[in-house]
mmCIF file with all atom_site columns, C-alpha atoms in Angstrom:
data_model
loop_
_atom_site.group_PDB
_atom_site.id
_atom_site.type_symbol
_atom_site.label_atom_id
_atom_site.label_alt_id
_atom_site.label_comp_id
_atom_site.label_asym_id
_atom_site.label_entity_id
_atom_site.label_seq_id
_atom_site.pdbx_PDB_ins_code
_atom_site.Cartn_x
_atom_site.Cartn_y
_atom_site.Cartn_z
_atom_site.occupancy
_atom_site.B_iso_or_equiv
_atom_site.pdbx_formal_charge
_atom_site.auth_seq_id
_atom_site.auth_comp_id
_atom_site.auth_asym_id
_atom_site.auth_atom_id
_atom_site.pdbx_PDB_model_num
ATOM 1   C CA . ASP O 1 1   ? 48.625 27.867 70.914 1.00 72.00 ? 1286 ASP O CA 1
ATOM 2   C CA . THR O 1 2   ? 50.416 30.188 70.823 1.00 76.00 ? 1287 THR O CA 1
ATOM 3   C CA . CYS O 1 3   ? 53.382 32.314 68.435 1.00 74.00 ? 1288 CYS O CA 1
ATOM 4   C CA . GLN O 1 4   ? 55.788 31.006 70.974 1.00 75.00 ? 1289 GLN O CA 1
ATOM 5   C CA . ASP O 1 5   ? 55.172 27.543 70.257 1.00 76.00 ? 1290 ASP O CA 1
ATOM 6   C CA . CYS O 1 6   ? 56.433 27.917 66.562 1.00 76.00 ? 1291 CYS O CA 1
ATOM 7   C CA . HIS O 1 7   ? 58.336 30.795 66.222 1.00 76.00 ? 1292 HIS O CA 1
ATOM 8   C CA . MET O 1 8   ? 60.245 30.613 69.352 1.00 77.00 ? 1293 MET O CA 1
ATOM 9   C CA . PRO O 1 9   ? 60.411 26.492 70.239 1.00 79.00 ? 1294 PRO O CA 1
ATOM 10  C CA . ARG O 1 10  ? 61.826 25.876 73.777 1.00 82.00 ? 1295 ARG O CA 1
ATOM 11  C CA . VAL O 1 11  ? 65.595 24.778 73.702 1.00 83.00 ? 1296 VAL O CA 1
ATOM 12  C CA . ARG O 1 12  ? 67.420 24.022 76.808 1.00 83.00 ? 1297 ARG O CA 1
ATOM 13  C CA . ALA O 1 13  ? 70.374 26.562 76.702 1.00 78.00 ? 1298 ALA O CA 1
ATOM 14  C CA . ARG O 1 14  ? 71.814 28.653 79.023 1.00 72.00 ? 1299 ARG O CA 1
ATOM 15  C CA . LEU O 1 15  ? 70.483 32.298 79.629 1.00 71.00 ? 1300 LEU O CA 1
ATOM 16  C CA . THR O 1 16  ? 74.036 34.184 79.471 1.00 71.00 ? 1301 THR O CA 1
ATOM 17  C CA . GLN O 1 17  ? 75.828 33.824 75.773 1.00 67.00 ? 1302 GLN O CA 1
ATOM 18  C CA . LYS O 1 18  ? 79.150 35.560 76.650 1.00 75.00 ? 1303 LYS O CA 1
ATOM 19  C CA . THR O 1 19  ? 81.396 33.128 76.923 1.00 79.00 ? 1304 THR O CA 1
ATOM 20  C CA . GLY O 1 20  ? 82.516 32.970 80.856 1.00 78.00 ? 1305 GLY O CA 1
ATOM 21  C CA . LEU O 1 21  ? 80.053 33.930 82.012 1.00 75.00 ? 1306 LEU O CA 1
ATOM 22  C CA . ASN O 1 22  ? 77.428 31.174 80.196 1.00 74.00 ? 1307 ASN O CA 1
ATOM 23  C CA . LEU O 1 23  ? 79.574 28.461 82.343 1.00 76.00 ? 1308 LEU O CA 1
ATOM 24  C CA . LEU O 1 24  ? 78.168 30.297 85.779 1.00 77.00 ? 1309 LEU O CA 1
ATOM 25  C CA . HIS O 1 25  ? 74.830 29.615 84.664 1.00 77.00 ? 1310 HIS O CA 1
ATOM 26  C CA . LYS O 1 26  ? 72.556 25.616 84.478 1.00 81.00 ? 1311 LYS O CA 1
ATOM 27  C CA . LYS O 1 27  ? 70.637 25.075 81.152 1.00 83.00 ? 1312 LYS O CA 1
ATOM 28  C CA . LYS O 1 28  ? 67.042 25.866 81.081 1.00 82.00 ? 1313 LYS O CA 1
ATOM 29  C CA . TRP O 1 29  ? 64.506 25.257 78.986 1.00 83.00 ? 1314 TRP O CA 1
ATOM 30  C CA . VAL O 1 30  ? 64.234 28.580 77.141 1.00 80.00 ? 1315 VAL O CA 1
ATOM 31  C CA . GLY O 1 31  ? 62.304 30.173 74.510 1.00 78.00 ? 1316 GLY O CA 1
ATOM 32  C CA . ASP O 1 32  ? 64.537 30.168 71.009 1.00 74.00 ? 1317 ASP O CA 1
ATOM 33  C CA . HIS O 1 33  ? 65.366 33.926 70.252 1.00 69.00 ? 1318 HIS O CA 1
ATOM 34  C CA . ARG O 1 34  ? 66.123 33.411 66.906 1.00 65.00 ? 1319 ARG O CA 1
ATOM 35  C CA . PHE O 1 35  ? 62.575 33.977 65.724 1.00 64.00 ? 1320 PHE O CA 1
ATOM 36  C CA . LEU O 1 36  ? 62.138 30.410 63.489 1.00 63.00 ? 1321 LEU O CA 1
ATOM 37  C CA . HIS O 1 37  ? 60.024 31.041 60.515 1.00 68.00 ? 1322 HIS O CA 1
ATOM 38  C CA . GLY O 1 38  ? 58.967 29.325 57.559 1.00 68.00 ? 1323 GLY O CA 1
ATOM 39  C CA . GLU O 1 39  ? 59.155 29.286 54.288 1.00 75.00 ? 1324 GLU O CA 1
ATOM 40  C CA . ILE O 1 40  ? 56.093 30.320 52.191 1.00 83.00 ? 1325 ILE O CA 1
ATOM 41  C CA . ASN O 1 41  ? 56.361 28.173 48.870 1.00 83.00 ? 1326 ASN O CA 1
ATOM 42  C CA . GLU O 1 42  ? 54.420 26.882 46.029 1.00 86.00 ? 1327 GLU O CA 1
ATOM 43  C CA . LYS O 1 43  ? 52.608 24.103 47.935 1.00 90.00 ? 1328 LYS O CA 1
ATOM 44  C CA . SER O 1 44  ? 51.377 27.213 50.957 1.00 90.00 ? 1329 SER O CA 1
ATOM 45  C CA . ILE O 1 45  ? 49.127 29.102 48.761 1.00 95.00 ? 1330 ILE O CA 1
ATOM 46  C CA . GLU O 1 46  ? 46.687 27.094 46.101 1.00 95.00 ? 1331 GLU O CA 1
ATOM 47  C CA . MET O 1 47  ? 45.680 28.211 43.176 1.00 96.00 ? 1332 MET O CA 1
ATOM 48  C CA . GLU O 1 48  ? 42.377 27.904 41.144 1.00 96.00 ? 1333 GLU O CA 1
ATOM 49  C CA . ALA O 1 49  ? 41.987 29.930 37.794 1.00 97.00 ? 1334 ALA O CA 1
ATOM 50  C CA . SER O 1 50  ? 39.238 29.683 35.489 1.00 96.00 ? 1335 SER O CA 1
ATOM 51  C CA . PHE O 1 51  ? 37.390 31.060 32.890 1.00 96.00 ? 1336 PHE O CA 1
ATOM 52  C CA . GLN O 1 52  ? 33.898 32.188 32.554 1.00 93.00 ? 1337 GLN O CA 1
ATOM 53  C CA . ASP O 1 53  ? 31.914 34.045 30.245 1.00 89.00 ? 1338 ASP O CA 1
ATOM 54  C CA . ASN O 1 54  ? 33.512 37.558 29.988 1.00 93.00 ? 1339 ASN O CA 1
ATOM 55  C CA . PHE O 1 55  ? 35.306 36.552 33.579 1.00 96.00 ? 1340 PHE O CA 1
ATOM 56  C CA . PHE O 1 56  ? 38.171 35.669 35.096 1.00 97.00 ? 1341 PHE O CA 1
ATOM 57  C CA . LYS O 1 57  ? 38.073 34.213 38.525 1.00 97.00 ? 1342 LYS O CA 1
ATOM 58  C CA . VAL O 1 58  ? 41.127 33.288 40.205 1.00 97.00 ? 1343 VAL O CA 1
ATOM 59  C CA . SER O 1 59  ? 40.748 31.780 44.193 1.00 97.00 ? 1344 SER O CA 1
ATOM 60  C CA . LEU O 1 60  ? 43.822 31.773 46.375 1.00 97.00 ? 1345 LEU O CA 1
ATOM 61  C CA . LEU O 1 61  ? 43.700 28.933 49.681 1.00 97.00 ? 1346 LEU O CA 1
ATOM 62  C CA . ASN O 1 62  ? 46.460 28.806 52.169 1.00 95.00 ? 1347 ASN O CA 1
ATOM 63  C CA . LYS O 1 63  ? 46.921 25.723 52.792 1.00 94.00 ? 1348 LYS O CA 1
ATOM 64  C CA . THR O 1 64  ? 49.747 25.068 55.145 1.00 88.00 ? 1349 THR O CA 1
ATOM 65  C CA . VAL O 1 65  ? 50.176 28.546 57.284 1.00 86.00 ? 1350 VAL O CA 1
ATOM 66  C CA . PRO O 1 66  ? 47.206 28.029 60.718 1.00 87.00 ? 1351 PRO O CA 1
ATOM 67  C CA . HIS O 1 67  ? 47.296 31.416 61.008 1.00 87.00 ? 1352 HIS O CA 1
ATOM 68  C CA . SER O 1 68  ? 46.866 34.534 58.504 1.00 89.00 ? 1353 SER O CA 1
ATOM 69  C CA . ILE O 1 69  ? 49.621 35.308 55.408 1.00 90.00 ? 1354 ILE O CA 1
ATOM 70  C CA . PRO O 1 70  ? 51.084 36.984 55.143 1.00 90.00 ? 1355 PRO O CA 1
ATOM 71  C CA . THR O 1 71  ? 50.899 38.571 58.943 1.00 84.00 ? 1356 THR O CA 1
ATOM 72  C CA . ALA O 1 72  ? 52.972 40.637 60.941 1.00 76.00 ? 1357 ALA O CA 1
ATOM 73  C CA . ASP O 1 73  ? 52.223 43.069 63.897 1.00 65.00 ? 1358 ASP O CA 1
ATOM 74  C CA . ASN O 1 74  ? 54.961 45.270 63.111 1.00 69.00 ? 1359 ASN O CA 1
ATOM 75  C CA . GLY O 1 75  ? 56.825 45.620 59.543 1.00 79.00 ? 1360 GLY O CA 1
ATOM 76  C CA . ASP O 1 76  ? 54.855 45.842 56.383 1.00 86.00 ? 1361 ASP O CA 1
ATOM 77  C CA . PRO O 1 77  ? 55.050 41.764 54.478 1.00 90.00 ? 1362 PRO O CA 1
ATOM 78  C CA . ARG O 1 78  ? 52.925 41.941 51.254 1.00 93.00 ? 1363 ARG O CA 1
ATOM 79  C CA . LEU O 1 79  ? 52.356 38.879 48.787 1.00 95.00 ? 1364 LEU O CA 1
ATOM 80  C CA . TYR O 1 80  ? 51.498 40.609 45.063 1.00 97.00 ? 1365 TYR O CA 1
ATOM 81  C CA . LEU O 1 81  ? 49.410 38.397 42.925 1.00 98.00 ? 1366 LEU O CA 1
ATOM 82  C CA . TYR O 1 82  ? 49.809 39.807 39.184 1.00 98.00 ? 1367 TYR O CA 1
ATOM 83  C CA . ILE O 1 83  ? 47.955 38.812 36.532 1.00 98.00 ? 1368 ILE O CA 1
ATOM 84  C CA . LYS O 1 84  ? 48.378 39.701 32.858 1.00 98.00 ? 1369 LYS O CA 1
ATOM 85  C CA . PHE O 1 85  ? 46.120 38.507 29.879 1.00 98.00 ? 1370 PHE O CA 1
ATOM 86  C CA . PHE O 1 86  ? 47.190 37.495 26.299 1.00 97.00 ? 1371 PHE O CA 1
ATOM 87  C CA . ASN O 1 87  ? 45.231 37.773 23.142 1.00 96.00 ? 1372 ASN O CA 1
ATOM 88  C CA . GLY O 1 88  ? 45.388 35.057 20.780 1.00 94.00 ? 1373 GLY O CA 1
ATOM 89  C CA . ALA O 1 89  ? 48.818 36.279 18.870 1.00 96.00 ? 1374 ALA O CA 1
ATOM 90  C CA . GLY O 1 90  ? 50.088 36.593 23.073 1.00 95.00 ? 1375 GLY O CA 1
ATOM 91  C CA . ILE O 1 91  ? 50.284 39.774 22.831 1.00 96.00 ? 1376 ILE O CA 1
ATOM 92  C CA . GLU O 1 92  ? 49.549 41.333 26.248 1.00 97.00 ? 1377 GLU O CA 1
ATOM 93  C CA . VAL O 1 93  ? 45.716 43.101 26.391 1.00 97.00 ? 1378 VAL O CA 1
ATOM 94  C CA . ASP O 1 94  ? 45.864 43.714 30.306 1.00 96.00 ? 1379 ASP O CA 1
ATOM 95  C CA . SER O 1 95  ? 47.465 43.287 33.389 1.00 97.00 ? 1380 SER O CA 1
ATOM 96  C CA . VAL O 1 96  ? 46.258 43.376 36.872 1.00 97.00 ? 1381 VAL O CA 1
ATOM 97  C CA . LYS O 1 97  ? 47.613 43.721 40.957 1.00 98.00 ? 1382 LYS O CA 1
ATOM 98  C CA . GLU O 1 98  ? 46.746 43.148 43.875 1.00 97.00 ? 1383 GLU O CA 1
ATOM 99  C CA . ILE O 1 99  ? 48.545 43.832 46.836 1.00 96.00 ? 1384 ILE O CA 1
ATOM 100 C CA . ILE O 1 100 ? 47.720 40.984 50.125 1.00 95.00 ? 1385 ILE O CA 1
ATOM 101 C CA . ALA O 1 101 ? 48.908 42.347 53.189 1.00 93.00 ? 1386 ALA O CA 1
ATOM 102 C CA . PRO O 1 102 ? 47.946 42.244 56.966 1.00 89.00 ? 1387 PRO O CA 1
ATOM 103 C CA . GLN O 1 103 ? 48.109 46.197 57.025 1.00 85.00 ? 1388 GLN O CA 1
ATOM 104 C CA . GLN O 1 104 ? 45.298 46.584 54.472 1.00 85.00 ? 1389 GLN O CA 1
ATOM 105 C CA . GLU O 1 105 ? 43.375 43.631 55.848 1.00 89.00 ? 1390 GLU O CA 1
ATOM 106 C CA . THR O 1 106 ? 43.471 41.105 52.824 1.00 91.00 ? 1391 THR O CA 1
ATOM 107 C CA . ALA O 1 107 ? 45.735 38.601 54.563 1.00 93.00 ? 1392 ALA O CA 1
ATOM 108 C CA . LEU O 1 108 ? 45.042 35.475 53.301 1.00 95.00 ? 1393 LEU O CA 1
ATOM 109 C CA . PRO O 1 109 ? 43.392 33.445 56.270 1.00 95.00 ? 1394 PRO O CA 1
ATOM 110 C CA . PHE O 1 110 ? 44.119 29.795 57.219 1.00 94.00 ? 1395 PHE O CA 1
ATOM 111 C CA . ASN O 1 111 ? 42.135 27.145 55.209 1.00 96.00 ? 1396 ASN O CA 1
ATOM 112 C CA . LYS O 1 112 ? 39.988 29.825 53.527 1.00 96.00 ? 1397 LYS O CA 1
ATOM 113 C CA . LYS O 1 113 ? 39.789 30.667 49.726 1.00 96.00 ? 1398 LYS O CA 1
ATOM 114 C CA . ILE O 1 114 ? 39.874 34.260 48.564 1.00 96.00 ? 1399 ILE O CA 1
ATOM 115 C CA . PHE O 1 115 ? 38.228 34.481 45.800 1.00 97.00 ? 1400 PHE O CA 1
ATOM 116 C CA . PHE O 1 116 ? 39.138 37.846 42.744 1.00 97.00 ? 1401 PHE O CA 1
ATOM 117 C CA . GLN O 1 117 ? 37.358 38.905 39.725 1.00 97.00 ? 1402 GLN O CA 1
ATOM 118 C CA . TYR O 1 118 ? 38.285 40.575 36.509 1.00 97.00 ? 1403 TYR O CA 1
ATOM 119 C CA . ARG O 1 119 ? 35.925 41.162 33.545 1.00 96.00 ? 1404 ARG O CA 1
ATOM 120 C CA . LEU O 1 120 ? 37.528 41.160 30.839 1.00 95.00 ? 1405 LEU O CA 1
ATOM 121 C CA . PHE O 1 121 ? 37.316 43.258 27.793 1.00 92.00 ? 1406 PHE O CA 1
ATOM 122 C CA . GLU O 1 122 ? 38.921 41.911 24.942 1.00 91.00 ? 1407 GLU O CA 1
ATOM 123 C CA . PRO O 1 123 ? 39.436 38.196 23.311 1.00 93.00 ? 1408 PRO O CA 1
ATOM 124 C CA . VAL O 1 124 ? 41.650 36.635 26.052 1.00 95.00 ? 1409 VAL O CA 1
ATOM 125 C CA . SER O 1 125 ? 42.968 33.003 25.304 1.00 95.00 ? 1410 SER O CA 1
ATOM 126 C CA . GLN O 1 126 ? 45.383 33.308 28.274 1.00 97.00 ? 1411 GLN O CA 1
ATOM 127 C CA . ALA O 1 127 ? 46.495 34.307 31.554 1.00 98.00 ? 1412 ALA O CA 1
ATOM 128 C CA . GLN O 1 128 ? 49.373 34.255 33.403 1.00 98.00 ? 1413 GLN O CA 1
ATOM 129 C CA . ILE O 1 129 ? 49.595 34.483 36.942 1.00 98.00 ? 1414 ILE O CA 1
ATOM 130 C CA . VAL O 1 130 ? 52.707 35.115 39.368 1.00 98.00 ? 1415 VAL O CA 1
ATOM 131 C CA . LEU O 1 131 ? 52.605 35.000 43.089 1.00 97.00 ? 1416 LEU O CA 1
ATOM 132 C CA . LYS O 1 132 ? 55.695 37.213 44.343 1.00 96.00 ? 1417 LYS O CA 1
ATOM 133 C CA . TYR O 1 133 ? 56.285 37.621 49.027 1.00 93.00 ? 1418 TYR O CA 1
ATOM 134 C CA . GLN O 1 134 ? 58.081 40.318 50.289 1.00 92.00 ? 1419 GLN O CA 1
ATOM 135 C CA . PRO O 1 135 ? 59.230 39.533 53.764 1.00 86.00 ? 1420 PRO O CA 1
ATOM 136 C CA . ALA O 1 136 ? 58.686 42.798 56.227 1.00 85.00 ? 1421 ALA O CA 1
ATOM 137 C CA . TRP O 1 137 ? 62.294 43.306 56.517 1.00 83.00 ? 1422 TRP O CA 1
ATOM 138 C CA . SER O 1 138 ? 63.074 43.190 52.662 1.00 86.00 ? 1423 SER O CA 1
ATOM 139 C CA . LYS O 1 139 ? 62.660 45.501 49.496 1.00 91.00 ? 1424 LYS O CA 1
ATOM 140 C CA . GLU O 1 140 ? 63.251 42.301 47.104 1.00 94.00 ? 1425 GLU O CA 1
ATOM 141 C CA . LYS O 1 141 ? 60.127 40.391 46.261 1.00 95.00 ? 1426 LYS O CA 1
ATOM 142 C CA . GLU O 1 142 ? 60.676 36.567 46.102 1.00 93.00 ? 1427 GLU O CA 1
ATOM 143 C CA . LEU O 1 143 ? 59.062 34.743 43.524 1.00 95.00 ? 1428 LEU O CA 1
ATOM 144 C CA . ILE O 1 144 ? 56.131 31.652 45.195 1.00 94.00 ? 1429 ILE O CA 1
ATOM 145 C CA . TRP O 1 145 ? 54.558 30.750 41.812 1.00 95.00 ? 1430 TRP O CA 1
ATOM 146 C CA . GLU O 1 146 ? 53.844 31.581 38.033 1.00 96.00 ? 1431 GLU O CA 1
ATOM 147 C CA . LYS O 1 147 ? 51.590 29.625 36.343 1.00 96.00 ? 1432 LYS O CA 1
ATOM 148 C CA . MET O 1 148 ? 49.475 29.943 32.948 1.00 97.00 ? 1433 MET O CA 1
ATOM 149 C CA . VAL O 1 149 ? 46.320 29.583 32.493 1.00 96.00 ? 1434 VAL O CA 1
ATOM 150 C CA . HIS O 1 150 ? 44.328 28.924 28.774 1.00 95.00 ? 1435 HIS O CA 1
ATOM 151 C CA . SER O 1 151 ? 40.677 29.395 28.213 1.00 89.00 ? 1436 SER O CA 1
#
C-alpha cells in the first residue's frame, strides 16, 4: 500500500478542469488531488489509565489509522496530551503536558501501545486527561476526547 492508495484514490475524471478545455480530454483514471484524510476521533486512539502506588500510568493506542499519527513529511502536526491531577477536595495539585509529533519521533505507531508514567508527590484522587489534535495547517487545537480517572 502507498499513501496515495488512501489519500489520493483513483477516480474517473478529465485531466484538465478548465471549462472548455476539459471537453477536449477524455475521462481517465487519475488520482484525486484533494489529498483526502480521515479524522482523528475518540475511536481512533484508545486510552487506558490507572493509579498504582505513587504513580499514574497512561497508555495510548492508535487503533484505526494504519500509520503513525500524527504523520507528515511537511509541516508540524501534533497531538497534545494534557493531564491535571486533583486532590480529594477537587483542588488541582499538579499537571503535565506531552507533545506527540513526528518531528520529535513520538508519533503513535499503528496498533502499538505507548506508555507514560508520572510520579505523584501529593495525594491524588482523580486525574483529568485531555487529548487534542493540531493539524499542520492550523493554529487551532481540536478536542479528540476528555476523560476523568478516579483512584
